[in-house]
GROMACS .gro file of C-alpha atoms in nm:
model
  441
    1MET     CA    1  -1.633   3.441   0.027
    2ASN     CA    2  -1.526   3.472   0.390
    3ALA     CA    3  -1.584   3.100   0.447
    4SER     CA    4  -1.376   3.022   0.139
    5MET     CA    5  -1.092   3.248   0.253
    6THR     CA    6  -1.104   3.089   0.599
    7ARG     CA    7  -1.078   2.743   0.448
    8TYR     CA    8  -0.779   2.835   0.230
    9SER     CA    9  -0.614   3.006   0.527
   10LEU     CA   10  -0.648   2.688   0.733
   11TRP     CA   11  -0.501   2.484   0.448
   12ALA     CA   12  -0.209   2.729   0.429
   13VAL     CA   13  -0.147   2.692   0.803
   14VAL     CA   14  -0.153   2.312   0.780
   15LEU     CA   15   0.084   2.317   0.480
   16SER     CA   16   0.322   2.544   0.669
   17ILE     CA   17   0.316   2.306   0.967
   18CYS     CA   18   0.391   2.011   0.736
   19LEU     CA   19   0.690   2.190   0.583
   20MET     CA   20   0.814   2.291   0.928
   21LEU     CA   21   0.789   1.928   1.044
   22SER     CA   22   0.987   1.820   0.739
   23PHE     CA   23   1.276   2.047   0.834
   24ILE     CA   24   1.255   1.941   1.200
   25ALA     CA   25   1.263   1.576   1.101
   26ILE     CA   26   1.586   1.613   0.902
   27SER     CA   27   1.755   1.847   1.150
   28TYR     CA   28   1.695   1.679   1.486
   29PRO     CA   29   1.682   1.318   1.610
   30VAL     CA   30   1.305   1.325   1.657
   31PRO     CA   31   1.161   0.979   1.737
   32THR     CA   32   0.952   0.833   1.457
   33ILE     CA   33   0.663   0.779   1.693
   34SER     CA   34   0.651   1.155   1.764
   35ILE     CA   35   0.639   1.236   1.394
   36ALA     CA   36   0.362   0.978   1.353
   37ALA     CA   37   0.162   1.132   1.638
   38VAL     CA   38   0.193   1.480   1.489
   39PHE     CA   39   0.095   1.343   1.149
   40MET     CA   40  -0.220   1.191   1.296
   41PHE     CA   41  -0.305   1.522   1.463
   42GLY     CA   42  -0.252   1.704   1.134
   43THR     CA   43  -0.477   1.468   0.939
   44ILE     CA   44  -0.749   1.494   1.203
   45LEU     CA   45  -0.722   1.873   1.182
   46LEU     CA   46  -0.762   1.856   0.805
   47ALA     CA   47  -1.059   1.624   0.841
   48SER     CA   48  -1.231   1.869   1.074
   49LEU     CA   49  -1.244   2.146   0.814
   50LYS     CA   50  -1.607   2.217   0.727
   51ILE     CA   51  -1.707   1.876   0.859
   52THR     CA   52  -2.068   1.768   0.893
   53LYS     CA   53  -2.206   1.474   1.082
   54GLY     CA   54  -2.291   1.290   0.762
   55GLU     CA   55  -1.931   1.309   0.640
   56LEU     CA   56  -1.766   1.202   0.965
   57TYR     CA   57  -1.718   0.839   0.861
   58GLU     CA   58  -1.594   0.924   0.511
   59ARG     CA   59  -1.338   1.171   0.647
   60SER     CA   60  -1.219   0.905   0.892
   61ILE     CA   61  -1.154   0.662   0.607
   62ARG     CA   62  -0.947   0.921   0.421
   63ILE     CA   63  -0.733   0.952   0.731
   64LEU     CA   64  -0.709   0.573   0.759
   65LEU     CA   65  -0.577   0.529   0.405
   66ALA     CA   66  -0.328   0.813   0.455
   67ILE     CA   67  -0.208   0.667   0.786
   68THR     CA   68  -0.111   0.340   0.615
   69ILE     CA   69   0.213   0.514   0.516
   70ILE     CA   70   0.312   0.497   0.887
   71GLN     CA   71   0.433   0.139   0.922
   72GLN     CA   72   0.613   0.176   1.254
   73SER     CA   73   0.461   0.036   1.571
   74VAL     CA   74   0.493   0.055   1.947
   75VAL     CA   75   0.531  -0.246   2.177
   76ILE     CA   76   0.255  -0.278   2.437
   77SER     CA   77   0.269  -0.582   2.666
   78GLY     CA   78   0.498  -0.754   2.419
   79VAL     CA   79   0.267  -0.693   2.121
   80ASN     CA   80   0.351  -0.458   1.831
   81ILE     CA   81   0.062  -0.218   1.769
   82SER     CA   82   0.070   0.032   1.482
   83PHE     CA   83  -0.130   0.350   1.427
   84SER     CA   84  -0.318   0.187   1.142
   85ASP     CA   85  -0.419  -0.101   1.374
   86VAL     CA   86  -0.571   0.139   1.625
   87TYR     CA   87  -0.731   0.361   1.365
   88LEU     CA   88  -0.877   0.066   1.171
   89ILE     CA   89  -1.054  -0.066   1.481
   90ALA     CA   90  -1.178   0.286   1.559
   91ALA     CA   91  -1.309   0.321   1.202
   92PHE     CA   92  -1.478  -0.019   1.221
   93ILE     CA   93  -1.652   0.073   1.547
   94GLY     CA   94  -1.747   0.408   1.392
   95LEU     CA   95  -1.894   0.225   1.093
   96ILE     CA   96  -2.114   0.014   1.322
   97ILE     CA   97  -2.228   0.318   1.523
   98LEU     CA   98  -2.274   0.573   1.243
   99ASN     CA   99  -2.399   0.342   0.970
  100PRO     CA  100  -2.644   0.079   1.099
  101LYS     CA  101  -2.704  -0.044   0.741
  102ILE     CA  102  -2.358  -0.183   0.674
  103ALA     CA  103  -2.312  -0.294   0.315
  104LYS     CA  104  -2.237  -0.666   0.296
  105LEU     CA  105  -1.928  -0.778   0.111
  106PRO     CA  106  -1.977  -0.963  -0.221
  107LYS     CA  107  -2.046  -1.331  -0.148
  108ALA     CA  108  -1.760  -1.449  -0.369
  109TYR     CA  109  -1.502  -1.229  -0.193
  110LEU     CA  110  -1.639  -1.332   0.146
  111THR     CA  111  -1.615  -1.700   0.047
  112PHE     CA  112  -1.255  -1.683  -0.078
  113SER     CA  113  -1.121  -1.458   0.197
  114MET     CA  114  -1.292  -1.639   0.485
  115SER     CA  115  -1.185  -1.978   0.347
  116TYR     CA  116  -0.824  -1.858   0.351
  117ILE     CA  117  -0.856  -1.705   0.700
  118ALA     CA  118  -1.031  -2.016   0.837
  119TYR     CA  119  -0.756  -2.240   0.702
  120CYS     CA  120  -0.492  -2.014   0.862
  121LEU     CA  121  -0.677  -2.063   1.190
  122MET     CA  122  -0.677  -2.440   1.139
  123SER     CA  123  -0.298  -2.432   1.098
  124PHE     CA  124  -0.271  -2.357   1.470
  125ALA     CA  125  -0.345  -2.728   1.525
  126TRP     CA  126  -0.020  -2.848   1.364
  127SER     CA  127   0.194  -2.542   1.430
  128SER     CA  128   0.518  -2.614   1.619
  129ASN     CA  129   0.461  -2.290   1.812
  130PRO     CA  130   0.093  -2.179   1.812
  131SER     CA  131   0.172  -1.860   2.002
  132GLU     CA  132   0.372  -1.740   1.699
  133SER     CA  133   0.063  -1.785   1.482
  134ILE     CA  134  -0.157  -1.537   1.669
  135VAL     CA  135  -0.007  -1.210   1.540
  136PRO     CA  136  -0.009  -1.296   1.165
  137PHE     CA  137  -0.359  -1.440   1.199
  138VAL     CA  138  -0.488  -1.119   1.356
  139GLN     CA  139  -0.317  -0.921   1.080
  140TYR     CA  140  -0.484  -1.128   0.807
  141VAL     CA  141  -0.824  -1.072   0.969
  142GLU     CA  142  -0.750  -0.697   0.982
  143PHE     CA  143  -0.632  -0.672   0.619
  144MET     CA  144  -0.858  -0.913   0.436
  145PHE     CA  145  -1.181  -0.882   0.633
  146ILE     CA  146  -1.216  -0.578   0.862
  147GLY     CA  147  -1.017  -0.346   0.633
  148VAL     CA  148  -1.211  -0.450   0.324
  149ILE     CA  149  -1.546  -0.401   0.504
  150VAL     CA  150  -1.444  -0.052   0.618
  151PHE     CA  151  -1.337   0.065   0.272
  152TYR     CA  152  -1.621  -0.119   0.097
  153ASN     CA  153  -1.869   0.096   0.288
  154MET     CA  154  -1.758   0.423   0.131
  155ARG     CA  155  -2.069   0.592  -0.005
  156THR     CA  156  -1.965   0.787  -0.315
  157SER     CA  157  -1.701   0.787  -0.587
  158GLU     CA  158  -1.605   1.138  -0.474
  159HIS     CA  159  -1.511   1.008  -0.130
  160ILE     CA  160  -1.301   0.730  -0.285
  161THR     CA  161  -1.123   0.986  -0.502
  162LYS     CA  162  -1.049   1.205  -0.201
  163ALA     CA  163  -0.920   0.909   0.000
  164ILE     CA  164  -0.678   0.824  -0.281
  165LYS     CA  165  -0.567   1.188  -0.298
  166TRP     CA  166  -0.496   1.192   0.075
  167TYR     CA  167  -0.275   0.887   0.037
  168VAL     CA  168  -0.095   1.050  -0.256
  169TYR     CA  169  -0.041   1.380  -0.072
  170SER     CA  170   0.081   1.198   0.240
  171SER     CA  171   0.327   0.999   0.028
  172ALA     CA  172   0.449   1.320  -0.134
  173LEU     CA  173   0.499   1.477   0.211
  174LEU     CA  174   0.712   1.177   0.307
  175GLY     CA  175   0.894   1.231  -0.022
  176ILE     CA  176   0.974   1.592   0.072
  177ILE     CA  177   1.132   1.473   0.397
  178ALA     CA  178   1.326   1.202   0.213
  179VAL     CA  179   1.464   1.436  -0.053
  180LEU     CA  180   1.562   1.703   0.201
  181MET     CA  181   1.733   1.443   0.418
  182ALA     CA  182   1.917   1.295   0.119
  183PHE     CA  183   2.058   1.635   0.025
  184LYS     CA  184   2.141   1.720   0.386
  185GLN     CA  185   2.331   1.396   0.447
  186GLY     CA  186   2.491   1.375   0.105
  187TYR     CA  187   2.332   1.087  -0.083
  188SER     CA  188   2.561   0.786  -0.103
  189GLY     CA  189   2.337   0.481  -0.086
  190PRO     CA  190   1.994   0.344   0.010
  191LEU     CA  191   1.791   0.600   0.201
  192TYR     CA  192   1.673   0.532   0.557
  193ILE     CA  193   1.461   0.803   0.723
  194LEU     CA  194   1.240   0.828   1.033
  195GLY     CA  195   1.274   0.457   1.102
  196PHE     CA  196   1.165   0.360   0.750
  197HIS     CA  197   1.359   0.073   0.593
  198LYS     CA  198   1.444   0.147   0.230
  199ASN     CA  199   1.190  -0.109   0.107
  200ALA     CA  200   0.914   0.031   0.330
  201LEU     CA  201   0.987   0.384   0.206
  202GLY     CA  202   0.997   0.259  -0.152
  203ALA     CA  203   0.664   0.082  -0.108
  204VAL     CA  204   0.483   0.397   0.006
  205VAL     CA  205   0.599   0.619  -0.279
  206GLY     CA  206   0.609   0.338  -0.536
  207ASN     CA  207   0.244   0.247  -0.475
  208ALA     CA  208   0.150   0.615  -0.500
  209ILE     CA  209   0.295   0.656  -0.852
  210PRO     CA  210   0.028   0.459  -1.048
  211MET     CA  211  -0.239   0.630  -0.836
  212ILE     CA  212  -0.106   0.975  -0.925
  213ILE     CA  213  -0.096   0.890  -1.296
  214GLY     CA  214  -0.453   0.760  -1.271
  215LEU     CA  215  -0.574   1.077  -1.100
  216ARG     CA  216  -0.413   1.284  -1.375
  217LEU     CA  217  -0.599   1.078  -1.635
  218MET     CA  218  -0.925   1.145  -1.453
  219LYS     CA  219  -0.882   1.503  -1.335
  220GLY     CA  220  -0.673   1.654  -1.613
  221LYS     CA  221  -0.325   1.804  -1.603
  222SER     CA  222  -0.304   1.897  -1.235
  223LYS     CA  223   0.022   2.074  -1.151
  224LEU     CA  224   0.000   1.964  -0.788
  225LEU     CA  225  -0.026   1.600  -0.892
  226LEU     CA  226   0.270   1.649  -1.125
  227VAL     CA  227   0.477   1.777  -0.832
  228CYS     CA  228   0.366   1.475  -0.625
  229LEU     CA  229   0.466   1.245  -0.912
  230ALA     CA  230   0.812   1.402  -0.931
  231LEU     CA  231   0.863   1.379  -0.553
  232CYS     CA  232   0.751   1.016  -0.533
  233THR     CA  233   0.959   0.913  -0.835
  234LEU     CA  234   1.272   1.081  -0.699
  235THR     CA  235   1.217   0.925  -0.355
  236LEU     CA  236   1.167   0.583  -0.515
  237PHE     CA  237   1.506   0.617  -0.687
  238LEU     CA  238   1.667   0.737  -0.365
  239SER     CA  239   1.531   0.438  -0.171
  240GLN     CA  240   1.702   0.192  -0.408
  241SER     CA  241   1.420  -0.053  -0.340
  242ARG     CA  242   1.421  -0.287  -0.639
  243GLY     CA  243   1.096  -0.451  -0.532
  244ALA     CA  244   0.916  -0.117  -0.505
  245MET     CA  245   1.040  -0.018  -0.852
  246ILE     CA  246   0.912  -0.344  -1.000
  247GLY     CA  247   0.578  -0.300  -0.823
  248SER     CA  248   0.538   0.057  -0.941
  249VAL     CA  249   0.609  -0.035  -1.304
  250VAL     CA  250   0.364  -0.326  -1.292
  251GLY     CA  251   0.102  -0.101  -1.129
  252VAL     CA  252   0.129   0.168  -1.396
  253CYS     CA  253   0.122  -0.085  -1.681
  254CYS     CA  254  -0.193  -0.249  -1.538
  255LEU     CA  255  -0.350   0.095  -1.493
  256PHE     CA  256  -0.303   0.182  -1.861
  257ILE     CA  257  -0.430  -0.158  -1.976
  258LEU     CA  258  -0.745  -0.137  -1.763
  259VAL     CA  259  -0.836   0.213  -1.887
  260GLY     CA  260  -0.783   0.110  -2.251
  261LYS     CA  261  -0.460   0.301  -2.306
  262SER     CA  262  -0.221   0.011  -2.364
  263ARG     CA  263  -0.006   0.214  -2.603
  264LYS     CA  264   0.095   0.441  -2.316
  265VAL     CA  265   0.281   0.149  -2.157
  266ILE     CA  266   0.569   0.194  -2.403
  267SER     CA  267   0.586   0.570  -2.351
  268PHE     CA  268   0.579   0.519  -1.973
  269ILE     CA  269   0.870   0.273  -1.984
  270ILE     CA  270   1.070   0.512  -2.203
  271SER     CA  271   0.993   0.805  -1.971
  272GLY     CA  272   1.096   0.600  -1.669
  273ALA     CA  273   1.421   0.499  -1.833
  274VAL     CA  274   1.498   0.863  -1.919
  275ALA     CA  275   1.420   0.974  -1.562
  276LEU     CA  276   1.650   0.703  -1.424
  277TYR     CA  277   1.926   0.806  -1.667
  278LEU     CA  278   1.900   1.171  -1.561
  279PHE     CA  279   1.901   1.073  -1.193
  280VAL     CA  280   2.210   0.858  -1.235
  281THR     CA  281   2.390   1.116  -1.449
  282PHE     CA  282   2.334   1.421  -1.229
  283PHE     CA  283   2.277   1.286  -0.876
  284ALA     CA  284   2.426   0.938  -0.827
  285PRO     CA  285   2.687   0.822  -1.080
  286SER     CA  286   2.746   0.494  -0.891
  287TYR     CA  287   2.374   0.422  -0.850
  288ILE     CA  288   2.346   0.139  -1.105
  289GLU     CA  289   2.652  -0.034  -0.963
  290LYS     CA  290   2.503  -0.030  -0.610
  291LEU     CA  291   2.158  -0.129  -0.735
  292THR     CA  292   2.297  -0.439  -0.910
  293ARG     CA  293   2.548  -0.531  -0.640
  294PHE     CA  294   2.547  -0.903  -0.568
  295ASP     CA  295   2.832  -0.966  -0.323
  296SER     CA  296   2.797  -1.171  -0.005
  297SER     CA  297   2.698  -0.869   0.206
  298SER     CA  298   2.426  -0.740  -0.027
  299SER     CA  299   2.053  -0.781   0.033
  300ALA     CA  300   2.022  -0.942  -0.310
  301TYR     CA  301   2.267  -1.217  -0.214
  302SER     CA  302   2.087  -1.279   0.116
  303ARG     CA  303   1.777  -1.370  -0.084
  304VAL     CA  304   1.962  -1.662  -0.243
  305ILE     CA  305   2.034  -1.800   0.104
  306ILE     CA  306   1.673  -1.737   0.212
  307TYR     CA  307   1.526  -1.904  -0.098
  308ASN     CA  308   1.746  -2.214  -0.052
  309ASP     CA  309   1.641  -2.231   0.313
  310VAL     CA  310   1.270  -2.191   0.248
  311ILE     CA  311   1.268  -2.454  -0.029
  312ARG     CA  312   1.431  -2.703   0.209
  313LYS     CA  313   1.167  -2.630   0.476
  314ILE     CA  314   0.881  -2.651   0.225
  315LYS     CA  315   0.986  -3.007   0.139
  316GLU     CA  316   0.948  -3.103   0.506
  317HIS     CA  317   0.576  -3.009   0.518
  318VAL     CA  318   0.456  -2.983   0.159
  319TRP     CA  319   0.079  -3.009   0.198
  320LEU     CA  320   0.003  -2.847   0.534
  321GLY     CA  321   0.309  -2.631   0.597
  322GLY     CA  322   0.481  -2.575   0.930
  323GLY     CA  323   0.209  -2.354   1.074
  324LEU     CA  324   0.121  -1.987   1.043
  325GLY     CA  325   0.396  -1.752   1.164
  326THR     CA  326   0.653  -2.027   1.221
  327TYR     CA  327   0.905  -1.947   0.948
  328GLN     CA  328   1.235  -1.805   1.078
  329ILE     CA  329   1.582  -1.774   0.929
  330TRP     CA  330   1.910  -1.660   1.082
  331ILE     CA  331   2.207  -1.567   0.859
  332PRO     CA  332   2.509  -1.528   1.089
  333GLN     CA  333   2.742  -1.405   0.810
  334ILE     CA  334   2.554  -1.075   0.796
  335ASN     CA  335   2.390  -1.089   1.141
  336PHE     CA  336   2.046  -1.107   0.981
  337ARG     CA  337   1.724  -1.258   1.119
  338GLN     CA  338   1.390  -1.262   0.938
  339ASP     CA  339   1.049  -1.429   0.958
  340ASP     CA  340   0.964  -1.395   0.589
  341PRO     CA  341   1.119  -1.558   0.277
  342ASN     CA  342   1.079  -1.235   0.073
  343ASN     CA  343   0.806  -1.384  -0.142
  344VAL     CA  344   0.439  -1.396  -0.045
  345PHE     CA  345   0.373  -1.722  -0.232
  346LEU     CA  346   0.672  -1.895  -0.072
  347LEU     CA  347   0.555  -1.761   0.266
  348ASN     CA  348   0.217  -1.926   0.216
  349LEU     CA  349   0.376  -2.247   0.096
  350VAL     CA  350   0.621  -2.284   0.386
  351GLU     CA  351   0.370  -2.190   0.658
  352ILE     CA  352   0.034  -2.326   0.541
  353GLY     CA  353   0.138  -2.558   0.260
  354VAL     CA  354  -0.001  -2.629  -0.084
  355ILE     CA  355  -0.361  -2.612   0.039
  356GLY     CA  356  -0.311  -2.265   0.188
  357LEU     CA  357  -0.128  -2.145  -0.123
  358VAL     CA  358  -0.415  -2.260  -0.346
  359LEU     CA  359  -0.667  -2.072  -0.129
  360PHE     CA  360  -0.453  -1.755  -0.146
  361VAL     CA  361  -0.415  -1.785  -0.525
  362LEU     CA  362  -0.792  -1.827  -0.561
  363LEU     CA  363  -0.844  -1.507  -0.359
  364CYS     CA  364  -0.600  -1.320  -0.585
  365LEU     CA  365  -0.765  -1.459  -0.898
  366TYR     CA  366  -1.102  -1.336  -0.774
  367ILE     CA  367  -0.956  -0.986  -0.730
  368PHE     CA  368  -0.802  -0.996  -1.079
  369ASN     CA  369  -1.134  -1.109  -1.226
  370ALA     CA  370  -1.318  -0.834  -1.036
  371ALA     CA  371  -1.088  -0.574  -1.194
  372LEU     CA  372  -1.160  -0.713  -1.542
  373ARG     CA  373  -1.535  -0.722  -1.472
  374ASN     CA  374  -1.521  -0.359  -1.359
  375LYS     CA  375  -1.343  -0.270  -1.683
  376LYS     CA  376  -1.635  -0.413  -1.877
  377LEU     CA  377  -1.901  -0.274  -1.642
  378PHE     CA  378  -1.763   0.081  -1.649
  379LYS     CA  379  -1.677   0.082  -2.017
  380TYR     CA  380  -1.879   0.401  -2.076
  381ASN     CA  381  -1.814   0.568  -1.743
  382LYS     CA  382  -1.475   0.737  -1.741
  383GLU     CA  383  -1.470   0.828  -1.372
  384TYR     CA  384  -1.556   0.482  -1.243
  385LEU     CA  385  -1.336   0.306  -1.498
  386ILE     CA  386  -1.029   0.505  -1.395
  387LEU     CA  387  -1.107   0.484  -1.023
  388SER     CA  388  -1.136   0.106  -1.046
  389ALA     CA  389  -0.807   0.089  -1.237
  390ILE     CA  390  -0.637   0.314  -0.977
  391CYS     CA  391  -0.750   0.089  -0.692
  392PHE     CA  392  -0.635  -0.225  -0.871
  393SER     CA  393  -0.302  -0.063  -0.961
  394GLY     CA  394  -0.240   0.004  -0.591
  395PHE     CA  395  -0.319  -0.359  -0.509
  396ILE     CA  396  -0.108  -0.511  -0.787
  397SER     CA  397   0.182  -0.271  -0.722
  398GLN     CA  398   0.218  -0.394  -0.364
  399LEU     CA  399   0.148  -0.757  -0.458
  400SER     CA  400   0.427  -0.741  -0.718
  401HIS     CA  401   0.662  -0.575  -0.468
  402ILE     CA  402   0.622  -0.853  -0.213
  403GLN     CA  403   0.742  -1.116  -0.456
  404VAL     CA  404   1.094  -1.000  -0.368
  405ASP     CA  405   1.050  -0.835  -0.026
  406VAL     CA  406   0.887  -0.889   0.314
  407SER     CA  407   0.522  -0.964   0.256
  408TRP     CA  408   0.282  -0.811   0.507
  409LEU     CA  409   0.376  -0.496   0.694
  410ARG     CA  410   0.091  -0.343   0.890
  411GLY     CA  411   0.048  -0.028   0.684
  412THR     CA  412   0.108  -0.177   0.339
  413GLY     CA  413  -0.110  -0.480   0.410
  414LEU     CA  414  -0.407  -0.262   0.502
  415PHE     CA  415  -0.337  -0.037   0.202
  416THR     CA  416  -0.334  -0.339  -0.032
  417PHE     CA  417  -0.673  -0.473   0.072
  418GLY     CA  418  -0.815  -0.127   0.131
  419CYS     CA  419  -0.768  -0.075  -0.243
  420VAL     CA  420  -0.961  -0.398  -0.303
  421GLY     CA  421  -1.245  -0.276  -0.080
  422MET     CA  422  -1.273   0.053  -0.271
  423MET     CA  423  -1.257  -0.124  -0.609
  424LEU     CA  424  -1.541  -0.357  -0.511
  425ALA     CA  425  -1.740  -0.067  -0.360
  426LEU     CA  426  -1.760   0.105  -0.699
  427ARG     CA  427  -2.003  -0.164  -0.818
  428ARG     CA  428  -2.265  -0.083  -0.554
  429ILE     CA  429  -2.223   0.297  -0.550
  430PRO     CA  430  -2.495   0.459  -0.766
  431ARG     CA  431  -2.370   0.594  -1.096
  432ASN     CA  432  -2.492   0.895  -1.290
  433SER     CA  433  -2.690   0.751  -1.583
  434GLU     CA  434  -2.593   1.033  -1.820
  435SER     CA  435  -2.227   0.987  -1.731
  436THR     CA  436  -2.261   0.613  -1.793
  437LYS     CA  437  -2.401   0.669  -2.141
  438ASP     CA  438  -2.175   0.946  -2.261
  439ALA     CA  439  -1.838   0.924  -2.086
  440SER     CA  440  -1.557   0.737  -2.255
  441VAL     CA  441  -1.183   0.695  -2.220
   0.00000   0.00000   0.00000
């Protein structure tokens, strides 16, 4: 009883600190990096509650998934390094030290991912500026190989569930800050907080929405999860990120289809439309007009210029591309520079050509097929079926988002393939035989 009271007291203290930080963040010009540092300290403090040596690695992975919401980075010797970069390497080293029997990735995933990574490395040979290729190459190795290995080595379905919850709660905390800041400033347009671009903010909370709905399907009608859902939905609307909205809708629809509840897709779309109507009616009467703005200074219009530019450059190097990391565009009318065509498939095509695009598509098709195979494999196991669907919904939500926005940010890239690692891990994690026979969705 005393141990239980102590644990709840510690949770109450941590929650109070989180709320205090939320108010500090909206009241004072605190650097984003300071907030990120405090967030890391808070998650480490949470991880230390009742920790045992055997759970050290699993707790670290929960922190890692939660930290992917922090997409900002610091420049060290001219190189941008994010918190998730540092923590991923630490987790990988911890995996090697604490778990000598590292689970090997499925051969098919290893074949597709390493083929894509190897071809990206080959593109250095014909790149107009090989030094520009180093950073994206390292990122791809982090996301698609190291990150997947780290999350694939989670030992139980309970640990995967807790990792997803940590991501959801962290997203909701960011949502609290966003909502408070919107009311403090007087909401009048896209929301930018703590150094988050509106699309980065939208990605964090948008990817959390299908995960929250999946957890509610698995764990029942949790009031806390309902609050998280409301916060993330409101923050998504406030961000005005069209790509994040599309991704979230696709993620939820895929979630329902994979758990055998296709009829809920219609009710979800209706509920979303009602929520948007209420938001527009009571909070932002001019919201739809701003969301659909298409004048020469809007982000939507800039995409037309970017797409025309990238198509022209693709024609110059159709088969091999111009080299990894070499795409750049400058739009002087709006003083805008970017190294991404706002579409992950166009990015592959312009930088590593048709061959690289085919390899990336094959990797995605393998992941889609793995999700469908899990649906069949876990047909009579409710917990594993829903967990697999949650992980895939996180992946497909972000993949859908980056068809109209910048492709690989450090945090979201690791989140995307971390979800793949957890989805694949469910196949090797032992399942309760009674649950497998009797559970159904």
